[in-house]
XYZ file of C-alpha atoms in Angstrom:
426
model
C -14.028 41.065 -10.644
C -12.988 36.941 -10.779
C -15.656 34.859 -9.641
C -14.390 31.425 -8.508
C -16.422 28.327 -7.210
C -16.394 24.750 -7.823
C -19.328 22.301 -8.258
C -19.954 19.288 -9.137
C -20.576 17.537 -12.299
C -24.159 17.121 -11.950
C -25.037 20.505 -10.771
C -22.663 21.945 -13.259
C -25.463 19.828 -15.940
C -28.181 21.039 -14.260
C -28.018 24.661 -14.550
C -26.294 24.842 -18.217
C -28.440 21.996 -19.725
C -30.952 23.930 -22.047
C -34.290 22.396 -21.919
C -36.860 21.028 -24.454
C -38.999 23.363 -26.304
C -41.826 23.838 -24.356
C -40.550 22.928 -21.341
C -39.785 25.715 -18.244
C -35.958 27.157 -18.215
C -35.577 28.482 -14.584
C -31.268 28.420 -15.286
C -31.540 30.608 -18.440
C -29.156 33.193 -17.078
C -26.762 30.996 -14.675
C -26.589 29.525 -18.392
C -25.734 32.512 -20.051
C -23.232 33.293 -17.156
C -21.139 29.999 -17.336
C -21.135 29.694 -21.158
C -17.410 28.925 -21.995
C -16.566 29.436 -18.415
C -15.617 25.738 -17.503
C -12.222 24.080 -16.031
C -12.405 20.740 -16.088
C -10.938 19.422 -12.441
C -9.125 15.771 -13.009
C -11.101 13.581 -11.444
C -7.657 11.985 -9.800
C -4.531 12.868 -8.866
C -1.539 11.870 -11.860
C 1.353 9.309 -10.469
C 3.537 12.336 -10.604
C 1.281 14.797 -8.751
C 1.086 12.075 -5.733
C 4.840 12.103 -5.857
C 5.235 15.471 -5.167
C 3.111 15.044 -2.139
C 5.963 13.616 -0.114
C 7.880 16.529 -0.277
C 8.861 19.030 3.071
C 6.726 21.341 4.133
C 3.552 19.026 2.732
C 0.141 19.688 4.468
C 0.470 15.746 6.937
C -3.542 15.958 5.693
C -2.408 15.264 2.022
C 0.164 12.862 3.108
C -2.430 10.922 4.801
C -4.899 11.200 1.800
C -2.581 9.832 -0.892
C -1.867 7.040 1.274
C -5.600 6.012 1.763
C -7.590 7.079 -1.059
C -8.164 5.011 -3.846
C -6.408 5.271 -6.915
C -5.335 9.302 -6.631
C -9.039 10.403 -5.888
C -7.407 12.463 -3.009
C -9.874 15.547 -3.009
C -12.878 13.069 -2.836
C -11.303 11.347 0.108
C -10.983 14.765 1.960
C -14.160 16.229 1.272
C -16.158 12.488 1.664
C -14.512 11.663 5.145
C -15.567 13.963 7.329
C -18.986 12.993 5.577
C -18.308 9.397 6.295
C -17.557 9.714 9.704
C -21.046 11.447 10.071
C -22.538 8.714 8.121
C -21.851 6.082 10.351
C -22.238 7.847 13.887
C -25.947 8.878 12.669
C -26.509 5.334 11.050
C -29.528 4.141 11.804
C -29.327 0.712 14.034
C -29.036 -1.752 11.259
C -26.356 0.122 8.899
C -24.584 0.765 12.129
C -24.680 -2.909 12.804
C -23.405 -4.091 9.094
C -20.636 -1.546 9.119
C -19.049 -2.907 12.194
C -19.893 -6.082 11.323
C -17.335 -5.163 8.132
C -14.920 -3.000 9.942
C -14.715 -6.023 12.519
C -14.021 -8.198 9.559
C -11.874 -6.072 8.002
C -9.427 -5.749 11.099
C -9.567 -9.923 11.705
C -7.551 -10.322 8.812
C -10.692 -10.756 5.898
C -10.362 -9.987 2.454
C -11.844 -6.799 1.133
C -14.496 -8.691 -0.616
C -17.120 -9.164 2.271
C -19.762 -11.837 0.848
C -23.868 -10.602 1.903
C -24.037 -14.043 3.335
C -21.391 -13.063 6.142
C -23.088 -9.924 7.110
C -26.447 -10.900 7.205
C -25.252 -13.611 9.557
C -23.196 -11.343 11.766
C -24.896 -8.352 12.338
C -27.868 -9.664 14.613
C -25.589 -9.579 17.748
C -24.067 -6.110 17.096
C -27.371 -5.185 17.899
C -29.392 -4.915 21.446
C -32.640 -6.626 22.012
C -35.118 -3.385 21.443
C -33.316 -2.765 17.812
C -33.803 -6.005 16.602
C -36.956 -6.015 17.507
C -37.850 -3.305 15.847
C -36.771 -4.074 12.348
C -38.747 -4.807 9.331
C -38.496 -8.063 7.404
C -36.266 -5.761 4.644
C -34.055 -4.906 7.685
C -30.757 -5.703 5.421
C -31.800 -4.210 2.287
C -32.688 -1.096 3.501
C -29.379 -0.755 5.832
C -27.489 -1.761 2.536
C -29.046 1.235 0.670
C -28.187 3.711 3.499
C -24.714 2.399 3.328
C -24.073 2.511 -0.517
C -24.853 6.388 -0.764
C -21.532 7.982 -2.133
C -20.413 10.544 0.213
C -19.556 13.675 -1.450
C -17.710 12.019 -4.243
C -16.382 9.333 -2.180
C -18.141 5.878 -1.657
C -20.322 5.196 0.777
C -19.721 3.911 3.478
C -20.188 -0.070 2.629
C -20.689 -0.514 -0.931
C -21.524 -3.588 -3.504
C -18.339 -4.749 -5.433
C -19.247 -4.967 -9.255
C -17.526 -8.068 -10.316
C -16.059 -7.618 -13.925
C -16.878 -10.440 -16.507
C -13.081 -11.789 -16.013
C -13.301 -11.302 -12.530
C -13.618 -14.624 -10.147
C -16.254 -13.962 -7.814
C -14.841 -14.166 -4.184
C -17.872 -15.102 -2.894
C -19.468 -18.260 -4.862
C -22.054 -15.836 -6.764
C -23.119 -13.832 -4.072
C -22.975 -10.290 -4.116
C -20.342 -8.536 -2.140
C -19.298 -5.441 0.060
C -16.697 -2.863 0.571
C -16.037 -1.021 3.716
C -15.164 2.526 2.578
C -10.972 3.113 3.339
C -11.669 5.606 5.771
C -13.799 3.866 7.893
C -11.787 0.798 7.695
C -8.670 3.075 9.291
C -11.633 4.061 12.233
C -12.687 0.783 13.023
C -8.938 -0.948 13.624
C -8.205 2.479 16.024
C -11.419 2.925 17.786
C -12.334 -1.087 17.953
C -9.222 -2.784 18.828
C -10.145 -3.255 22.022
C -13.541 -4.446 20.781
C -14.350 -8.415 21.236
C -16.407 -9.449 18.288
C -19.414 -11.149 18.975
C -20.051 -14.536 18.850
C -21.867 -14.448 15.382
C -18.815 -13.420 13.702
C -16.786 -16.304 14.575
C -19.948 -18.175 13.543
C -20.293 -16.885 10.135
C -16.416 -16.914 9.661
C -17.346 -20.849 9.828
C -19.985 -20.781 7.700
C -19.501 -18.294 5.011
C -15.757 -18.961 4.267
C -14.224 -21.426 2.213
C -10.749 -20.429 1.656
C -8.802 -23.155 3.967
C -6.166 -20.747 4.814
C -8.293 -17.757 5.622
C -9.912 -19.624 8.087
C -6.710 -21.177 9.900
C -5.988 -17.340 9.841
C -9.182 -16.411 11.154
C -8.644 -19.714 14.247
C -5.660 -17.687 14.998
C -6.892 -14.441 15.356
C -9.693 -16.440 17.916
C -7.230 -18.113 19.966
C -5.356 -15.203 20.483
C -8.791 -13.551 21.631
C -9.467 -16.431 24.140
C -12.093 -17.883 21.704
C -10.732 -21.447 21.634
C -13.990 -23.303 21.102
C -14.530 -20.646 17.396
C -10.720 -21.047 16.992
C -11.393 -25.308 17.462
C -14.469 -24.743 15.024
C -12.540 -22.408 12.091
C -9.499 -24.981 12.580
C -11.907 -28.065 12.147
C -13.440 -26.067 8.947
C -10.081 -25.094 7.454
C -8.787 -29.291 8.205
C -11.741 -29.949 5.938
C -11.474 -27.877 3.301
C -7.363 -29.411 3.463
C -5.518 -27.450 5.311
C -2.508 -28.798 7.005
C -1.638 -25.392 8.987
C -4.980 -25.873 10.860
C -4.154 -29.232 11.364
C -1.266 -28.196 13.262
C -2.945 -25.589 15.013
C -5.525 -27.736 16.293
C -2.648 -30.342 17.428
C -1.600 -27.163 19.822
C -4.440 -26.797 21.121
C -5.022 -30.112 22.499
C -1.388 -30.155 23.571
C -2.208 -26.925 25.850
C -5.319 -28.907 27.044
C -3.103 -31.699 27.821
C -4.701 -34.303 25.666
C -0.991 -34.971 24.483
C -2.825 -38.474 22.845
C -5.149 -36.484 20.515
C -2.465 -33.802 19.671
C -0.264 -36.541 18.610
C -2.424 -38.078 16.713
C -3.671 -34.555 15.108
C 0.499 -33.837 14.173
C 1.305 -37.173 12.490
C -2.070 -36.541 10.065
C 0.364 -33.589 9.558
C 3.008 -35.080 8.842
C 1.231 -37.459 6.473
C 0.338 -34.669 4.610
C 3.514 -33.266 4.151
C 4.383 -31.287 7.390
C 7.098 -31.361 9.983
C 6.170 -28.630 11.745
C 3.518 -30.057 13.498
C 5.784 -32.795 15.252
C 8.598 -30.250 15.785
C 6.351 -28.083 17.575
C 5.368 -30.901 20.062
C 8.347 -32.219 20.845
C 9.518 -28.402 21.557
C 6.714 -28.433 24.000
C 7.709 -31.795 26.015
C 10.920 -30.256 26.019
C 9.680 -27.107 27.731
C 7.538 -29.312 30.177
C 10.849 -31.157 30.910
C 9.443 -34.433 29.658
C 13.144 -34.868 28.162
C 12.682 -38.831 27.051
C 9.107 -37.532 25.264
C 10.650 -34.916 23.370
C 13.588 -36.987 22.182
C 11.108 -39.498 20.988
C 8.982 -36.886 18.797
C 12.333 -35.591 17.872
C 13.590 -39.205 16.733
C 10.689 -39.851 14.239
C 11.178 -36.204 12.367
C 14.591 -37.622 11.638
C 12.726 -40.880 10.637
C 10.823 -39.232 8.479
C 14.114 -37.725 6.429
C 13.300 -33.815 7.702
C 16.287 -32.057 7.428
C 16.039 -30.215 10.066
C 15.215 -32.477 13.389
C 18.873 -33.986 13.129
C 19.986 -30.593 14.116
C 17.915 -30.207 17.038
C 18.727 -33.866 18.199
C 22.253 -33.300 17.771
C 21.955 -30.187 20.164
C 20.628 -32.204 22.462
C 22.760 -35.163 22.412
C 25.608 -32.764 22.849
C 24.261 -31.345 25.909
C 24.156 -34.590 27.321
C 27.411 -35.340 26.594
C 27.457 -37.726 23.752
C 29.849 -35.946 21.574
C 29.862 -38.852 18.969
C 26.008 -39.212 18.595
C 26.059 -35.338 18.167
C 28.965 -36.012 15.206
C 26.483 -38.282 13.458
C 23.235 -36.446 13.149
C 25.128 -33.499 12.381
C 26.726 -35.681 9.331
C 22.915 -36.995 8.786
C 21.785 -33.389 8.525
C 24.632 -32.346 6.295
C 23.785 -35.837 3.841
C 20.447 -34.416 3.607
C 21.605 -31.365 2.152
C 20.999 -28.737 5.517
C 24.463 -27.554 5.332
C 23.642 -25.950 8.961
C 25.104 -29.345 9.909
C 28.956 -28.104 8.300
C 28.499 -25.142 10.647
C 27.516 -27.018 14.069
C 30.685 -29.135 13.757
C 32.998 -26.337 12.686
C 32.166 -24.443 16.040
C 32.899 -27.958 18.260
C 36.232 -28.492 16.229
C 36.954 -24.803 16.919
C 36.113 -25.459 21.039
C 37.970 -28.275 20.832
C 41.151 -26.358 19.470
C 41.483 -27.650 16.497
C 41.383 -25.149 13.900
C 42.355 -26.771 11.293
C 39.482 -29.109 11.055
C 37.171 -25.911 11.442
C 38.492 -24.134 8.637
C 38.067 -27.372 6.516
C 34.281 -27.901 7.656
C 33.429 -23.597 7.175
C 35.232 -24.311 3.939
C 32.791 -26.907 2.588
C 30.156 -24.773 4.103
C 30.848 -21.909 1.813
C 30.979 -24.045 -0.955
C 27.450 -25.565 -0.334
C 26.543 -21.935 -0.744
C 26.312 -21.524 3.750
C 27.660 -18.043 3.700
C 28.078 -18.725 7.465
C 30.702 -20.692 6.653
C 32.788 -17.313 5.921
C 31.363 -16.030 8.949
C 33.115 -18.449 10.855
C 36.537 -18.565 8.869
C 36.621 -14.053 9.565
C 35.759 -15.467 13.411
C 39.005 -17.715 13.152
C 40.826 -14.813 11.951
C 39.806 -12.593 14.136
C 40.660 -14.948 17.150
C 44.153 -14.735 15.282
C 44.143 -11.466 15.353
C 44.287 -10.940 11.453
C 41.093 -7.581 11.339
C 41.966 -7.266 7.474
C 41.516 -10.763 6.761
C 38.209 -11.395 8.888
C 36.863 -7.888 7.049
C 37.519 -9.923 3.437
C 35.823 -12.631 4.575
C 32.610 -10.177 5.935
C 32.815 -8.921 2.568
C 32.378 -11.842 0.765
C 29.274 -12.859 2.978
C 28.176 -9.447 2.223
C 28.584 -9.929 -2.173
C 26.485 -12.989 -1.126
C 23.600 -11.541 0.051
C 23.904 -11.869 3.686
C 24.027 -7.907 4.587
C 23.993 -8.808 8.389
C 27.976 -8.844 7.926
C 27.599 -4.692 6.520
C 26.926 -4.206 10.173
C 29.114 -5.939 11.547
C 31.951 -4.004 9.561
C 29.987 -0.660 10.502
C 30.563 -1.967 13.858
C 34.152 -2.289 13.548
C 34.805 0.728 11.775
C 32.599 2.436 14.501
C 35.142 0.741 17.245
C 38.043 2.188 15.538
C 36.969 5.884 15.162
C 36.270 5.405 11.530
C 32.543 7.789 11.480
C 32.253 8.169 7.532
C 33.572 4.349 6.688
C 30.700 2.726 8.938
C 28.119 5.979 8.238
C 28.574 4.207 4.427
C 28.496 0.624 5.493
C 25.140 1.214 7.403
């Protein structure tokens, strides 16, 4: 008869560990059964092993378990998740509170380092009235221990990060918290719909310091209807010197229609390096039909030597009809290296009939290194009816890098019954 179980490590010590003289030995015969009996399970999953979990016929439980749990600990992940997900549903009201506090986080778009400071800040509002009144004065602490108990191998459900001695710490000293994978995966399904509370924008604000995190956090508020914590993170993010917030928070005031202010707000941009700001404006004047505005905004990007405004001004001057003072800012974009420029006047000299003068500006395109210069010399050929000479010319767009033109043969060889030739182009 084989006798088979598993256990782990600790119990395994337990009942084989002889003990001092003197002492009682309950185990004496489990010990005597399990002498040399031992198999030593990995603790993790090899590189190779996780490999071989992609093949057919795969239990989709696996699949999903080597591409969540952390570094090849697959067997903890399945036999700690459905512990987790009991975990949190029978937290009590304060470990509840931190862990969707994190998953919350977690989903906005913050770092897996979640400083104490932000959830000890947060969490009040995730709970009602009666809770909160009913906490101790260690309320945190003691919803920190319930969440750091590993689950059956796996961590708990929000654990302290131990920073190593090289390690930066994320968080400006303080300690902080993981949300376990599993529950991370829970929390963006079951609380997308969720709208965080207002303490969460709050302590976005006042816990982080990475400018761009917060413009990234404003974002995800705006897009949630929170403009005034989406003005706030912006106004942070502009003080801790970043220019994307800055133009963010130019946007905003543009959609309030305090077009002064967001002016204002986009040249600081621009001071500080950025076009986009200005661009973005004048796109919306444009869209509000205040045509003279727009050309304005559009007029001091090409003051300020951006390369790409005479593009857009160009466009516009064409539509209007004035051919020439299209010519020119195409020829100012082109002097200021946006080859783009090569390409916009090749297409008018092509409209115009004169294909000559295209072929000579695609030309100079491809040798700026435009490879939509030989997109428009195949274009010429094909209008010419030469198909093998346009297919070169895809080709040598392709050798360039610009694998859009591998479809576009797939395409043709599609159109002229050829299966296996565009089966091997796509």
């Amino acid at each position: 008869m084989l006798v088979l179980a598993t256990l782990w490590p600790q119990y395994w010590s337990a009942l084989t560990t002889r003990p001092e003289a003197g002492e009682p030995d309950p185990c004496a015969q489990a010990r005597d059964l399990l002498a040399g009996t031992a198999i030593t399970v990995p603790d993790a999953f090899t590189p190779a092993e996780m490999a071989g979990l992609d093949a057919a016929g795969v239990d989709p439980r696996l699949r999903l378990a080597a591409d969540d749990a952390e570094g090849g600990r697959i067997t903890q992940y399945l036999a700690g998740a459905p512990e987790l997900e009991n975990r949190y549903r029978t937290a009590p009201p304060a470990a509840r509170a931190i862990i969707r506090v994190a998953m919350d986080a977690r989903r906005l778009g913050h770092p897996l380092a979640l400083p104490h400071a932000l959830l000890e800040q947060a969490a009040p509002a995730y709970l009602d009235d009666h809770d909160w009144d009913s906490l101790g004065e260690d309320w945190l602490e003691q919803a920190l221990a319930y969440t750091a108990r590993p689950c059956k191998g796996a961590r708990g459900p929000l654990t302290r990060i131990r920073i190593r001695p090289s390690d930066p710490n994320p968080a400006s000293g303080q300690p902080c918290y993981r949300l376990a994978d599993y529950l991370e995966q829970t929390g963006r399904s079951q609380r997308a719909g969720v709208y965080p509370p207002d303490s969460l924008w709050s302590a976005f604000a006042a816990v982080v310091t990475d400018p761009d995190l917060l413009a990234i956090l404003g974002r995800r508020a705006e897009a949630r209807g929170r403009y005034q914590h989406a003005i706030w993170l912006y106004a942070r993010a502009v003080d801790l010197g970043s220019v994307h917030a800055l133009q963010a928070l130019s946007m905003l005031l543009e959609q309030a229609e305090d077009a002064v202010g967001a002016e204002a707000l986009a040249h600081q941009a621009a001071d500080r390096g950025s076009t986009q700001g200005l661009l973005a404006l004048a796109r919306q004047r444009e869209r509000a039909g205040d045509a003279e505005g727009a050309d304005a905004l559009y007029r001091q990007e090409v003051d300020r030597g951006d390369t790409h405004a005479p593009l857009i001004l160009a466009r516009r001057r064409k539509r209007a009809g004035d051919a020439e003072g299209a010519d020119a800012l195409y020829r100012q974009a082109v002097d200021r290296g946006n080859t783009g420029g090569l390409i916009a006047m090749a297409r008018q000299r092509k409209r115009a009939g004169d294909t000559e003068g295209a072929n000579a500006l695609y030309r100079q395109a491809v040798d700026r290194g435009n490879t939509g210069g030989f997109v428009g010399l195949a274009e010429v050929r094909m209008s010419a009816g030469d198909v093998k000479g346009a297919e070169a010319l895809y080709r040598q767009a392709a050798d360039r890098g610009n694998t859009d033109m591998l479809l576009i043969l797939a395409r043709q060889r599609k159109r002229v019954g050829d299966t296996a030739g565009a089966d091997a182009l796509y």
